[in-house]
Amino acid sequence: MRYELYYWPTIQGRGEYVRLALEEAGVDYVDVARRNKAGVRAMMQMMAANKGAPPFAPPFLKAGSLVIGQTANILLYLGARHGLAPKTEAGRLWVHQLQLTIADFVQEVHDTHHPIGTSLYYEDQRGPAKLRSAEFRKERAPKYLGYFERLIGGSGGPFVTGRKLTYADLSLFQIVEGMRYAFPKSMAKIERKTPGLIELHDRVAARPNINAYLESPRRIAFNEDGIFRRYKALDK
Amino acid sequence: MRYELYYWPTIQGRGEYVRLALEEAGVDYVDVARRNKAGVRAMMQMMAANKGAPPFAPPFLKAGSLVIGQTANILLYLGARHGLAPKTEAGRLWVHQLQLTIADFVQEVHDTHHPIGTSLYYEDQRGPAKLRSAEFRKERAPKYLGYFERLIGGSGGPFVTGRKLTYADLSLFQIVEGMRYAFPKSMAKIERKTPGLIELHDRVAARPNINAYLESPRRIAFNEDGIFRRYKALDK
């Protein structure tokens, strides 16, 4: 079976957590909306359906007759199938819990440049974005990344849940990448206090499938349409 | 086994989605932090742990030796055990997907009064809160609630996924309650376009266990420390 991933074609965004899992698993997939405009239209049509299980937003994954939406839910599905999550129920719930906490963090990153609303441009909410980013840099980012550092320190292994890599590790790699892009100054300070997280990031980056993906044209570069955006006014 | 729920003792908040599921299931549980101050301390200590699976934030549920965090993750666990989710994998993923979309909506509700940051008071972010609420009332709330209305219309049954009640229906009940409390004026307008959602709300409210819960002192009243807050300046 060839998986079909549906996500915005020009950004990493939330789709990137799914792309990383598909790449690490080495499975056959097509990034539908990146192929052509018909792919984008197909994505919009699936969301507009009145019957079946239309997703509220991308990303979503077509797996045979199943259509699965919500990033963490897609990873729950892929993790169980491709060795990216523990086999026990307790282990699966724990990895999923971490992914949902990462999703909360990603939402807070998004809101640093869009505190007033997603239907407005960043340029129309610069003042509030500065305020929100200051709170994010001072309180939220250190709290979240410090939490993951603590977990890695206590996991008893090189990964966040222990000895084996899971999709949560792939996602932690991605948020380190994103923070370095969007908030280089504040992330440099945070990194001094999160050496375990940085080691984990490096370990994920060095995995053959991930390394090959990052070097390929399939990896979209960070840009100012995505979730992690580099605006000088928001970093210090 | 008696479940232990850990959540802030004076608000509905995100804990309420778990409380509704426990009540509908009719299972034995204790709302630990509501018993006494020692309960709140126990909750804080569990989050501060260096080993095991410390949650990032409440709510979390202790089920025997398991500690499960993240609202949607707790519901994933409870749904499978207490007949509040389908038995098929496809059905379970779909209900979970809806719950995650509800969680996104709840986060947007929270941000109407806290657009700049959770560590600041509402009173310190009134201006941005007005702007964010305007966007929420005009764009976001109608989009989310219209999406659920469409799903209910196409489900082929009285509930959002069809003929059987799931935890997603309980959560939809709660967001209708919350919207009526926090945004009475704009919700009155939205309700004219979402009759199926309102019927579903009424159907859930009439269930014996839910009805008994709502009449009991276990149901905390909405207030301005929770997620759904009534601030006149934010509704129109």
Short mmCIF file of C-alpha atoms in Angstrom, two decimals:
data_model
loop_
_atom_site.label_atom_id
_atom_site.label_comp_id
_atom_site.label_asym_id
_atom_site.label_seq_id
_atom_site.Cartn_x
_atom_site.Cartn_y
_atom_site.Cartn_z
CA MET A 1 0.00 0.00 0.00
CA ARG A 2 1.20 3.46 -0.88
CA TYR A 3 0.26 6.09 1.69
CA GLU A 4 -1.09 9.42 0.47
CA LEU A 5 -0.14 12.44 2.58
CA TYR A 6 -2.23 15.59 2.12
CA TYR A 7 -0.66 18.81 3.31
CA TRP A 8 0.13 22.33 2.13
CA PRO A 9 2.80 21.97 -0.54
CA THR A 10 5.13 24.88 0.29
CA ILE A 11 5.72 24.57 4.04
CA GLN A 12 6.98 22.11 6.63
CA GLY A 13 4.24 23.06 9.09
CA ARG A 14 2.41 20.31 10.94
CA GLY A 15 2.82 17.98 7.99
CA GLU A 16 6.53 17.72 8.71
CA TYR A 17 5.99 15.53 11.80
CA VAL A 18 4.21 13.05 9.54
CA ARG A 19 6.82 13.32 6.77
CA LEU A 20 9.59 12.55 9.26
CA ALA A 21 7.76 9.43 10.47
CA LEU A 22 7.10 8.20 6.94
CA GLU A 23 10.73 8.81 5.97
CA GLU A 24 12.18 7.12 9.07
CA ALA A 25 9.88 4.14 8.50
CA GLY A 26 11.05 3.96 4.90
CA VAL A 27 7.54 3.37 3.59
CA ASP A 28 6.12 4.21 0.20
CA TYR A 29 4.19 7.49 0.21
CA VAL A 30 3.23 10.33 -2.04
CA ASP A 31 2.98 13.95 -0.89
CA VAL A 32 -0.14 14.57 -2.95
CA ALA A 33 -0.44 18.36 -2.93
CA ARG A 34 3.23 18.75 -3.87
CA ARG A 35 2.75 16.91 -7.15
CA ASN A 36 0.54 19.48 -8.85
CA LYS A 37 -2.47 21.76 -8.51
CA ALA A 38 -4.83 18.85 -8.93
CA GLY A 39 -3.37 17.49 -5.70
CA VAL A 40 -4.23 20.68 -3.84
CA ARG A 41 -7.76 20.58 -5.30
CA ALA A 42 -8.19 16.97 -4.21
CA MET A 43 -7.13 17.97 -0.69
CA MET A 44 -9.69 20.78 -0.55
CA GLN A 45 -12.43 18.52 -1.89
CA MET A 46 -11.80 15.87 0.74
CA MET A 47 -12.17 18.47 3.49
CA ALA A 48 -15.40 19.82 1.95
CA ALA A 49 -17.15 16.42 1.84
CA ASN A 50 -20.53 16.02 3.52
CA LYS A 51 -20.25 12.29 4.09
CA GLY A 52 -17.56 10.01 5.39
CA ALA A 53 -14.86 11.46 7.60
CA PRO A 54 -13.86 14.88 6.23
CA PRO A 55 -10.89 16.32 8.15
CA PHE A 56 -11.15 19.84 9.57
CA ALA A 57 -7.67 20.76 8.32
CA PRO A 58 -4.51 19.24 6.84
CA PRO A 59 -2.42 17.22 7.39
CA PHE A 60 -4.33 14.03 6.76
CA LEU A 61 -3.22 10.63 5.57
CA LYS A 62 -5.00 8.26 3.25
CA ALA A 63 -4.15 4.67 4.13
CA GLY A 64 -6.17 2.41 1.86
CA SER A 65 -9.80 3.28 2.56
CA LEU A 66 -8.95 5.07 5.83
CA VAL A 67 -8.58 8.85 5.98
CA ILE A 68 -6.87 9.94 9.20
CA GLY A 69 -6.63 13.56 10.31
CA GLN A 70 -4.86 15.42 13.12
CA THR A 71 -1.08 15.12 13.22
CA ALA A 72 -0.85 13.25 16.52
CA ASN A 73 -3.60 10.85 15.44
CA ILE A 74 -1.76 10.07 12.20
CA LEU A 75 1.38 9.35 14.21
CA LEU A 76 -0.59 7.14 16.61
CA TYR A 77 -1.61 5.09 13.56
CA LEU A 78 1.79 5.03 11.86
CA GLY A 79 3.68 4.42 15.10
CA ALA A 80 1.81 1.21 15.80
CA ARG A 81 2.36 -0.09 12.28
CA HIS A 82 5.97 0.79 11.61
CA GLY A 83 7.85 0.23 14.85
CA LEU A 84 7.83 3.89 15.86
CA ALA A 85 5.96 3.31 19.13
CA PRO A 86 6.12 0.71 21.91
CA LYS A 87 4.00 -2.41 21.65
CA THR A 88 2.45 -2.10 25.12
CA GLU A 89 -0.65 0.01 25.70
CA ALA A 90 1.08 1.95 28.50
CA GLY A 91 4.01 2.72 26.22
CA ARG A 92 1.80 3.81 23.35
CA LEU A 93 -0.25 6.13 25.56
CA TRP A 94 2.92 7.71 26.95
CA VAL A 95 4.41 8.40 23.51
CA HIS A 96 1.07 9.80 22.33
CA GLN A 97 0.88 12.01 25.43
CA LEU A 98 4.31 13.43 24.59
CA GLN A 99 3.25 14.05 21.00
CA LEU A 100 0.17 15.95 22.21
CA THR A 101 2.38 18.06 24.46
CA ILE A 102 4.63 18.77 21.46
CA ALA A 103 1.50 19.76 19.51
CA ASP A 104 0.61 22.24 22.27
CA PHE A 105 4.11 23.68 22.01
CA VAL A 106 3.84 23.97 18.22
CA GLN A 107 0.54 25.85 18.63
CA GLU A 108 2.25 28.29 20.99
CA VAL A 109 5.02 28.81 18.44
CA HIS A 110 2.40 29.56 15.80
CA ASP A 111 0.73 32.08 18.08
CA THR A 112 3.96 34.04 18.55
CA HIS A 113 3.43 35.49 15.06
CA HIS A 114 -0.36 35.14 15.00
CA PRO A 115 -1.62 36.10 18.47
CA ILE A 116 -4.71 37.90 17.17
CA GLY A 117 -5.88 35.53 14.51
CA THR A 118 -5.04 33.18 11.71
CA SER A 119 -7.13 35.08 9.18
CA LEU A 120 -4.93 38.19 9.52
CA TYR A 121 -1.39 38.70 8.26
CA TYR A 122 1.55 38.88 10.64
CA GLU A 123 2.08 42.46 9.48
CA ASP A 124 -1.33 43.35 10.94
CA GLN A 125 -0.51 42.00 14.40
CA ARG A 126 3.12 42.96 14.93
CA GLY A 127 2.59 44.73 18.26
CA PRO A 128 0.76 41.86 19.97
CA ALA A 129 3.22 39.41 18.32
CA LYS A 130 6.12 41.16 20.06
CA LEU A 131 4.39 40.89 23.43
CA ARG A 132 3.41 37.27 22.94
CA SER A 133 6.91 36.35 21.75
CA ALA A 134 8.49 37.95 24.82
CA GLU A 135 6.32 35.75 27.05
CA PHE A 136 7.09 32.74 24.86
CA ARG A 137 10.86 33.27 25.01
CA LYS A 138 10.90 33.99 28.73
CA GLU A 139 8.35 31.52 30.07
CA ARG A 140 6.90 29.03 27.65
CA ALA A 141 9.82 27.80 25.52
CA PRO A 142 12.12 27.22 28.54
CA LYS A 143 9.28 25.44 30.35
CA TYR A 144 8.46 23.06 27.48
CA LEU A 145 12.04 22.36 26.42
CA GLY A 146 13.11 22.00 30.05
CA TYR A 147 10.34 19.45 30.52
CA PHE A 148 11.60 17.36 27.60
CA GLU A 149 15.17 17.69 28.91
CA ARG A 150 14.02 16.32 32.27
CA LEU A 151 12.28 13.39 30.59
CA ILE A 152 15.33 12.54 28.48
CA GLY A 153 17.49 12.66 31.62
CA GLY A 154 15.20 10.23 33.41
CA SER A 155 14.32 7.92 30.51
CA GLY A 156 17.16 5.46 31.09
CA GLY A 157 18.11 5.50 27.43
CA PRO A 158 19.20 7.77 24.59
CA PHE A 159 15.62 8.59 23.56
CA VAL A 160 12.83 10.45 25.30
CA THR A 161 11.00 7.28 26.30
CA GLY A 162 14.07 5.09 26.81
CA ARG A 163 16.15 2.79 24.67
CA LYS A 164 14.08 2.84 21.49
CA LEU A 165 13.35 5.61 19.03
CA THR A 166 9.70 6.65 18.69
CA TYR A 167 7.86 9.24 16.62
CA ALA A 168 8.11 11.60 19.62
CA ASP A 169 11.89 11.69 19.15
CA LEU A 170 11.45 12.62 15.49
CA SER A 171 9.14 15.44 16.55
CA LEU A 172 11.60 16.66 19.19
CA PHE A 173 14.26 16.80 16.47
CA GLN A 174 11.92 18.96 14.43
CA ILE A 175 11.15 21.44 17.20
CA VAL A 176 14.86 21.91 17.88
CA GLU A 177 15.37 22.59 14.15
CA GLY A 178 12.43 24.98 14.15
CA MET A 179 13.52 26.87 17.25
CA ARG A 180 17.00 27.31 15.82
CA TYR A 181 15.49 28.76 12.68
CA ALA A 182 12.85 31.00 14.25
CA PHE A 183 14.48 32.09 17.48
CA PRO A 184 18.26 31.70 16.99
CA LYS A 185 19.22 34.06 19.81
CA SER A 186 16.89 32.76 22.49
CA MET A 187 17.38 29.16 21.42
CA ALA A 188 21.17 29.53 21.85
CA LYS A 189 20.50 30.41 25.49
CA ILE A 190 18.02 27.60 26.01
CA GLU A 191 20.39 25.04 24.47
CA ARG A 192 22.92 25.60 27.24
CA LYS A 193 20.35 24.18 29.64
CA THR A 194 19.11 21.34 27.43
CA PRO A 195 22.18 19.31 26.41
CA GLY A 196 20.23 16.04 26.47
CA LEU A 197 17.67 17.39 24.02
CA ILE A 198 20.43 18.58 21.68
CA GLU A 199 22.15 15.19 21.81
CA LEU A 200 18.85 13.54 20.97
CA HIS A 201 18.40 15.98 18.06
CA ASP A 202 21.84 15.08 16.72
CA ARG A 203 21.17 11.36 17.12
CA VAL A 204 17.96 11.65 15.09
CA ALA A 205 19.65 13.78 12.40
CA ALA A 206 22.33 11.12 11.95
CA ARG A 207 19.91 8.27 11.28
CA PRO A 208 20.38 7.09 7.69
CA ASN A 209 16.79 7.59 6.52
CA ILE A 210 16.43 10.97 8.21
CA ASN A 211 19.82 12.13 6.97
CA ALA A 212 18.94 11.12 3.41
CA TYR A 213 15.60 12.92 3.69
CA LEU A 214 17.15 16.13 5.00
CA GLU A 215 19.58 16.13 2.07
CA SER A 216 16.84 15.50 -0.48
CA PRO A 217 14.55 17.96 -2.30
CA ARG A 218 11.66 16.38 -0.40
CA ARG A 219 12.68 18.44 2.65
CA ILE A 220 11.16 21.90 2.22
CA ALA A 221 13.26 24.74 3.66
CA PHE A 222 11.89 26.74 6.59
CA ASN A 223 10.16 29.90 5.42
CA GLU A 224 7.87 32.68 6.59
CA ASP A 225 4.66 30.91 5.55
CA GLY A 226 5.21 28.04 7.97
CA ILE A 227 4.87 27.72 11.72
CA PHE A 228 8.49 28.42 12.64
CA ARG A 229 9.16 31.86 11.15
CA ARG A 230 12.22 34.04 11.50
CA TYR A 231 11.15 37.58 12.31
CA LYS A 232 13.95 39.58 13.88
CA ALA A 233 11.54 41.62 15.98
CA LEU A 234 10.33 38.49 17.76
CA ASP A 235 13.73 37.12 18.87
CA LYS A 236 16.16 38.45 21.47
CA MET B 1 -10.35 -0.15 40.44
CA ARG B 2 -11.08 3.42 41.49
CA TYR B 3 -9.78 6.00 39.02
CA GLU B 4 -8.03 9.08 40.36
CA LEU B 5 -8.55 12.27 38.38
CA TYR B 6 -6.07 15.09 38.94
CA TYR B 7 -7.19 18.55 37.89
CA TRP B 8 -7.52 22.09 39.22
CA PRO B 9 -10.23 21.97 41.88
CA THR B 10 -12.16 25.19 41.18
CA ILE B 11 -12.76 25.12 37.42
CA GLN B 12 -14.34 22.95 34.73
CA GLY B 13 -11.48 23.62 32.32
CA ARG B 14 -10.02 20.75 30.35
CA GLY B 15 -10.77 18.36 33.21
CA GLU B 16 -14.46 18.63 32.47
CA TYR B 17 -14.20 16.53 29.30
CA VAL B 18 -12.77 13.73 31.45
CA ARG B 19 -15.31 14.22 34.24
CA LEU B 20 -18.17 13.92 31.73
CA ALA B 21 -16.77 10.63 30.39
CA LEU B 22 -16.28 9.18 33.88
CA GLU B 23 -19.81 10.23 34.87
CA GLU B 24 -21.46 8.88 31.71
CA ALA B 25 -19.57 5.59 32.15
CA GLY B 26 -20.77 5.43 35.75
CA VAL B 27 -17.36 4.33 37.01
CA ASP B 28 -15.86 4.84 40.45
CA TYR B 29 -13.51 7.83 40.57
CA VAL B 30 -12.19 10.44 42.92
CA ASP B 31 -11.46 14.04 41.91
CA VAL B 32 -8.28 14.16 43.99
CA ALA B 33 -7.49 17.87 44.12
CA ARG B 34 -11.07 18.71 45.08
CA ARG B 35 -10.86 16.69 48.29
CA ASN B 36 -8.33 18.87 50.11
CA LYS B 37 -5.05 20.75 49.83
CA ALA B 38 -3.09 17.53 50.13
CA GLY B 39 -4.71 16.51 46.84
CA VAL B 40 -3.43 19.63 45.12
CA ARG B 41 0.04 19.02 46.56
CA ALA B 42 0.00 15.43 45.34
CA MET B 43 -0.91 16.70 41.86
CA MET B 44 1.98 19.16 41.83
CA GLN B 45 4.42 16.51 43.05
CA MET B 46 3.45 14.07 40.31
CA MET B 47 4.17 16.73 37.68
CA ALA B 48 7.54 17.56 39.24
CA ALA B 49 8.83 13.97 39.23
CA ASN B 50 12.13 13.18 37.51
CA LYS B 51 11.35 9.54 36.79
CA GLY B 52 8.40 7.67 35.41
CA ALA B 53 5.91 9.57 33.26
CA PRO B 54 5.38 13.04 34.78
CA PRO B 55 2.63 14.94 32.92
CA PHE B 56 3.35 18.44 31.65
CA ALA B 57 0.02 19.77 32.93
CA PRO B 58 -3.31 18.61 34.38
CA PRO B 59 -5.64 16.91 33.76
CA PHE B 60 -4.19 13.47 34.23
CA LEU B 61 -5.73 10.20 35.29
CA LYS B 62 -4.29 7.52 37.52
CA ALA B 63 -5.60 4.11 36.51
CA GLY B 64 -3.89 1.51 38.68
CA SER B 65 -0.18 1.93 38.01
CA LEU B 66 -0.77 3.95 34.82
CA VAL B 67 -0.66 7.75 34.82
CA ILE B 68 -2.19 9.18 31.64
CA GLY B 69 -1.96 12.84 30.69
CA GLN B 70 -3.45 15.03 27.94
CA THR B 71 -7.25 15.23 27.84
CA ALA B 72 -7.71 13.54 24.47
CA ASN B 73 -5.30 10.77 25.45
CA ILE B 74 -7.23 10.09 28.66
CA LEU B 75 -10.45 9.89 26.62
CA LEU B 76 -8.77 7.53 24.15
CA TYR B 77 -8.03 5.23 27.09
CA LEU B 78 -11.42 5.55 28.80
CA GLY B 79 -13.38 5.32 25.56
CA ALA B 80 -11.93 1.93 24.72
CA ARG B 81 -12.67 0.55 28.20
CA HIS B 82 -16.13 1.90 28.91
CA GLY B 83 -18.07 1.71 25.66
CA LEU B 84 -17.54 5.37 24.78
CA ALA B 85 -15.76 4.67 21.49
CA PRO B 86 -16.25 2.25 18.60
CA LYS B 87 -14.56 -1.14 18.73
CA THR B 88 -12.97 -0.89 15.28
CA GLU B 89 -9.63 0.82 14.78
CA ALA B 90 -11.08 3.07 12.06
CA GLY B 91 -13.89 4.12 14.39
CA ARG B 92 -11.57 4.82 17.27
CA LEU B 93 -9.23 6.92 15.15
CA TRP B 94 -12.15 8.96 13.84
CA VAL B 95 -13.55 9.70 17.30
CA HIS B 96 -10.06 10.61 18.51
CA GLN B 97 -9.56 12.88 15.52
CA LEU B 98 -12.77 14.72 16.41
CA GLN B 99 -11.65 15.04 20.03
CA LEU B 100 -8.35 16.57 18.90
CA THR B 101 -10.26 19.04 16.73
CA ILE B 102 -12.40 19.91 19.76
CA ALA B 103 -9.17 20.41 21.74
CA ASP B 104 -7.96 22.85 19.09
CA PHE B 105 -11.23 24.74 19.40
CA VAL B 106 -10.93 24.84 23.21
CA GLN B 107 -7.42 26.28 22.86
CA GLU B 108 -8.79 29.02 20.61
CA VAL B 109 -11.47 29.79 23.19
CA HIS B 110 -8.76 30.09 25.84
CA ASP B 111 -6.79 32.46 23.66
CA THR B 112 -9.73 34.86 23.28
CA HIS B 113 -9.02 36.08 26.82
CA HIS B 114 -5.31 35.23 26.89
CA PRO B 115 -3.92 36.15 23.44
CA ILE B 116 -0.62 37.48 24.79
CA GLY B 117 0.24 34.88 27.36
CA THR B 118 -0.94 32.53 30.08
CA SER B 119 1.40 34.05 32.68
CA LEU B 120 -0.36 37.44 32.45
CA TYR B 121 -3.82 38.36 33.73
CA TYR B 122 -6.72 39.02 31.38
CA GLU B 123 -6.76 42.60 32.66
CA ASP B 124 -3.27 43.09 31.23
CA GLN B 125 -4.25 41.98 27.74
CA ARG B 126 -7.73 43.43 27.25
CA GLY B 127 -6.95 45.22 24.00
CA PRO B 128 -5.51 42.21 22.17
CA ALA B 129 -8.27 40.06 23.72
CA LYS B 130 -10.90 42.24 22.06
CA LEU B 131 -9.22 41.87 18.69
CA ARG B 132 -8.74 38.14 19.03
CA SER B 133 -12.33 37.64 20.18
CA ALA B 134 -13.67 39.55 17.19
CA GLU B 135 -11.81 37.18 14.87
CA PHE B 136 -12.98 34.21 16.93
CA ARG B 137 -16.64 35.25 16.83
CA LYS B 138 -16.57 36.11 13.14
CA GLU B 139 -14.38 33.37 11.68
CA ARG B 140 -13.29 30.63 14.00
CA ALA B 141 -16.34 29.71 16.09
CA PRO B 142 -18.69 29.55 13.06
CA LYS B 143 -16.10 27.49 11.17
CA TYR B 144 -15.60 24.91 13.93
CA LEU B 145 -19.25 24.64 14.98
CA GLY B 146 -20.35 24.57 11.34
CA TYR B 147 -17.94 21.70 10.76
CA PHE B 148 -19.47 19.67 13.59
CA GLU B 149 -22.97 20.53 12.31
CA ARG B 150 -22.00 19.15 8.89
CA LEU B 151 -20.65 15.95 10.44
CA ILE B 152 -23.80 15.43 12.52
CA GLY B 153 -25.92 15.95 9.41
CA GLY B 154 -23.96 13.32 7.52
CA SER B 155 -23.42 10.78 10.30
CA GLY B 156 -26.55 8.75 9.64
CA GLY B 157 -27.52 8.77 13.32
CA PRO B 158 -28.28 11.08 16.23
CA PHE B 159 -24.64 11.35 17.29
CA VAL B 160 -21.62 12.91 15.61
CA THR B 161 -20.22 9.56 14.48
CA GLY B 162 -23.54 7.82 13.91
CA ARG B 163 -25.91 5.72 15.96
CA LYS B 164 -23.87 5.38 19.14
CA LEU B 165 -22.78 7.93 21.70
CA THR B 166 -19.03 8.47 22.06
CA TYR B 167 -16.88 10.72 24.23
CA ALA B 168 -16.79 13.19 21.34
CA ASP B 169 -20.54 13.76 21.81
CA LEU B 170 -19.99 14.48 25.51
CA SER B 171 -17.33 17.02 24.56
CA LEU B 172 -19.59 18.65 21.97
CA PHE B 173 -22.23 19.04 24.70
CA GLN B 174 -19.61 20.79 26.82
CA ILE B 175 -18.51 23.25 24.15
CA VAL B 176 -22.13 24.24 23.49
CA GLU B 177 -22.56 24.83 27.24
CA GLY B 178 -19.34 26.81 27.36
CA MET B 179 -20.15 28.93 24.31
CA ARG B 180 -23.56 29.79 25.77
CA TYR B 181 -21.88 30.90 28.97
CA ALA B 182 -18.95 32.83 27.49
CA PHE B 183 -20.41 34.25 24.29
CA PRO B 184 -24.20 34.34 24.79
CA LYS B 185 -24.83 36.91 22.06
CA SER B 186 -22.70 35.43 19.32
CA MET B 187 -23.67 31.88 20.26
CA ALA B 188 -27.36 32.77 19.86
CA LYS B 189 -26.58 33.69 16.24
CA ILE B 190 -24.49 30.61 15.61
CA GLU B 191 -27.17 28.32 17.05
CA ARG B 192 -29.61 29.32 14.32
CA LYS B 193 -27.24 27.67 11.86
CA THR B 194 -26.39 24.62 13.93
CA PRO B 195 -29.69 22.95 14.88
CA GLY B 196 -28.22 19.46 14.71
CA LEU B 197 -25.49 20.36 17.19
CA ILE B 198 -28.07 21.81 19.58
CA GLU B 199 -30.22 18.68 19.32
CA LEU B 200 -27.17 16.59 20.08
CA HIS B 201 -26.41 18.83 23.08
CA ASP B 202 -29.95 18.33 24.41
CA ARG B 203 -29.78 14.58 23.86
CA VAL B 204 -26.56 14.36 25.89
CA ALA B 205 -27.96 16.59 28.67
CA ALA B 206 -30.97 14.28 29.02
CA ARG B 207 -28.95 11.11 29.57
CA PRO B 208 -29.59 9.86 33.12
CA ASN B 209 -25.97 9.84 34.30
CA ILE B 210 -25.17 13.21 32.73
CA ASN B 211 -28.38 14.76 34.03
CA ALA B 212 -27.64 13.51 37.55
CA TYR B 213 -24.10 14.85 37.32
CA LEU B 214 -25.20 18.28 36.14
CA GLU B 215 -27.63 18.50 39.09
CA SER B 216 -24.99 17.40 41.59
CA PRO B 217 -22.41 19.48 43.51
CA ARG B 218 -19.75 17.62 41.54
CA ARG B 219 -20.46 19.91 38.57
CA ILE B 220 -18.52 23.12 39.14
CA ALA B 221 -20.22 26.26 37.81
CA PHE B 222 -18.58 28.18 34.96
CA ASN B 223 -16.45 31.04 36.28
CA GLU B 224 -13.80 33.53 35.19
CA ASP B 225 -10.87 31.33 36.16
CA GLY B 226 -11.80 28.65 33.64
CA ILE B 227 -11.48 28.42 29.87
CA PHE B 228 -14.97 29.64 28.98
CA ARG B 229 -15.19 33.08 30.60
CA ARG B 230 -17.92 35.65 30.35
CA TYR B 231 -16.41 39.05 29.67
CA LYS B 232 -18.91 41.47 28.18
CA ALA B 233 -16.24 43.25 26.17
CA LEU B 234 -15.45 40.05 24.27
CA ASP B 235 -18.98 39.19 23.11
CA LYS B 236 -21.22 40.95 20.60
#
